Amino acid sequence: MGLLWSSYGLFAVLTLMGVLAQYEWQPKDAFDEIKVRFDKVNGDNCPILPPRDLTLPEDSVSHLPDIKDVNINPVFPNRTALLHLHNMALSRAFFWSYILQSRFIRPAINDTYDPGMMYYFLSTVADVSSNRHINASAIYFAPNSSFSSSYRGFFNKTFPRFAPRTYREDDFNDPIHLQKISTLNTFYVRDLGAFPPDSALHDYTIKNYHINEWYNLWLPDNVDKRHDTKTTYQVEIRYANNTNETFTFHGPPGADENPGPVKFTKPYFDCRRSNKWLVAAVTPIADIYPRHTQFRHIEYPTYTAVSVLEMDFERIDINQCPKGEGNKGPNIFADTARCKKETTECEPIDGWGFRRGGYQCRCKPGYRLPGVVRRPYLGEILERASDEQFYNGFDCMKIGWVQKVPIKWFRAPTYVREQYLNRYYEYKNFTTGPSSLHSHKLNINEVLKFILGVNARSCKNYHPQDLMLTGEFAYEAQKQFENEAKMAIRLANFISAFLQISDPSEVYSGKRVADKPLTEDQMMGETLALVLGNTRIWSATTLWDRRKFPNRTLFGPYAYKRELNTRKFNMEDLARYNKTGEEYIDKPFFRLLKQRWATNFDSLEKYYLKIRLRHNETGEYAQRYEHFPNFYHAATMDHGYWTTPEFDCKGYVKKWLITYAVPFFGWDSLKAKLEFKGVVAVSMNMLQLDINQCPDDYYEPNAFKNTHKCDEKSSYCVPILGRGYETGGYKCECLQGFEYPYEDLITYYDGQLVEAEFENIVNDKESRFETFKCRLAGAAALQVQFTIVVFVSLFGWILLRRNLQC
């Protein structure tokens, strides 16, 4: 019995040692070093740690969005959230720059046109509530640079410090939610400029305030001698009474300037606030300073604040692949993947965040997967493999006989050409122009020829019905234009929050006064900021329902641009179109959303706020807002409406536009229930979509589905992002058991080349389309095993002896 128990004990020890030593074959690398620093800091020990421990290296986040590359190079799928953070920071900086300088549009009176404190607070709340990837939003003003209309007798006076900030709070144990489930819909809002005068540690302008990198990136702005150092933007405005005005304002740097308008901080621990590792996008806010001096020669444009939007560092994918064309660096995690470099190469995949395994190992050119393996090796499997599994697997096999890429090709024989035309009969008998859209099986070349041929001059030659496409031609618009839709949701969230929380008639103790109702300039600035902050948005509009905007029957600011990269924009008040049938309230999407939200509002999302604002003008300490906690209801992505693509020949933007519209809500006149107040809509160019020609499920509404030209017997179709609204946005990968036979730098057939060579066959020209087929794996291998040679030789020798004996 003792021997048995000893055996059990020895087995347990060996098992434990095997488990603990499973990953000892993996050497420590840069990821392990960053992970140790990441796990070292928490909310309890961060106040006593030195500043160097509260930040990570700058190259911990690679492939940061660059505004100079937007609309030129495709954005990686795992960087769309960072791009949205970039665009949101830019949009907010444009709005605050516009609204702080818009007082020059209005007559000079002994009052201020600046937004009140609640406008600032709820604006930062909407930044966070509209996108779950964004963790925090803030506006940090330089000392004595913030003007406010929230106190009596405060005209032309400034706050010593003012910094409204909102971050997403973990409400797992919040008494508001009895379900004990984290909703991600509770936000903590605080004015960081409210602190005792003798407490310097709470001053966000000092360098060591919670690793204050975002403030020092742009502030303080020391303008030396020259006053024309700030970039100007021009807006041509037409009001409802048909009067025109051109307003020029100063804003953040342009995309063509160096540095650009947005700077990213290195990852830092947000100590004593959200207690998370964050990455921030920072953009400067411009204003004319000092104000109301009556001497314009001493009033000059300067950066008075910064817009800061932050997201969790853990949500950002890392790239473990070696440096190359797609991974030029700086990247501290480069070359930490476990792919076997002799036979495989690394390719990143998205959705993994800050953890290992966000890649796959593809076979290098000249190699193929074993016959029992269907897809490339996943990095997650390699990272968890034992040393025995790793060294005895995850290899690709060398292709025995590699062919040269054909450099001379010929016209296909007549019977071969007829075979292809019978198979793809839509290329033999087809219609052109608008009729090509309604064929039983689309000829993709003719369809795209019509769509791409419609422009501002030729659109007059078509019937309006021909300029309206079905939703099949905008496949995946909801996914590819998601960031643009979220910007519309952000504005709808803000208007809903302001209408439901801020009460202009409320009376407070002391000198504080309630925020005034929303103004025309504020709504114009918010609408314009959507177009300024996102280059893929061509037009944006905020449409108020009849008699829902203060002192106006109808009000619908509409901002748009005529060129892609420009500093000149236009704005119209659509309320000036007051003829029957021309009013914006008759637009189909407006009427649909109004009918949908006429009575029932139960499905709207509910957001909770915990607001702490300043005690008085000097901000001696922060106190709770009178309504604490507070809440409001707003729409989400699913509550909006996507229109079908349309070319509006009479509109301001003559392009194939896809519009996303989302409603906003406020209290009725009795404050008894919610009611529909209006719609925020953004329009994007359909031609910026990537079309998908690969096969898909029968119920997927894709007009170009299964129009690829891959050889289905030996290969399969894989979409390629970034090719736009053109044919060939795919690659033909070899199926399991087949191999790419050519000596090439790639291991697949490019869809653009396949489409071009197929077009040559249709036009009866020289083509190499017949060569775009994968070869049966191993069928042409020159290597043979020694045992097989011996066995065959021995078997032949035995047969020979028998024949000789006979």
Short mmCIF file of N, CA and C in Angstrom, two decimals, residues 323 457 744 754:
data_model
loop_
_atom_site.label_atom_id
_atom_site.label_comp_id
_atom_site.label_asym_id
_atom_site.label_seq_id
_atom_site.Cartn_x
_atom_site.Cartn_y
_atom_site.Cartn_z
N LYS A 323 9.25 42.89 -38.44
CA LYS A 323 9.13 44.14 -39.19
C LYS A 323 9.23 43.85 -40.69
N ARG A 457 -22.68 65.74 -64.40
CA ARG A 457 -23.17 66.12 -65.72
C ARG A 457 -24.04 65.05 -66.36
N ASP A 744 7.16 32.44 -57.01
CA ASP A 744 6.58 33.78 -56.90
C ASP A 744 6.75 34.27 -55.47
N VAL A 754 -6.70 38.06 -62.04
CA VAL A 754 -7.64 37.05 -62.53
C VAL A 754 -8.75 37.70 -63.35
#
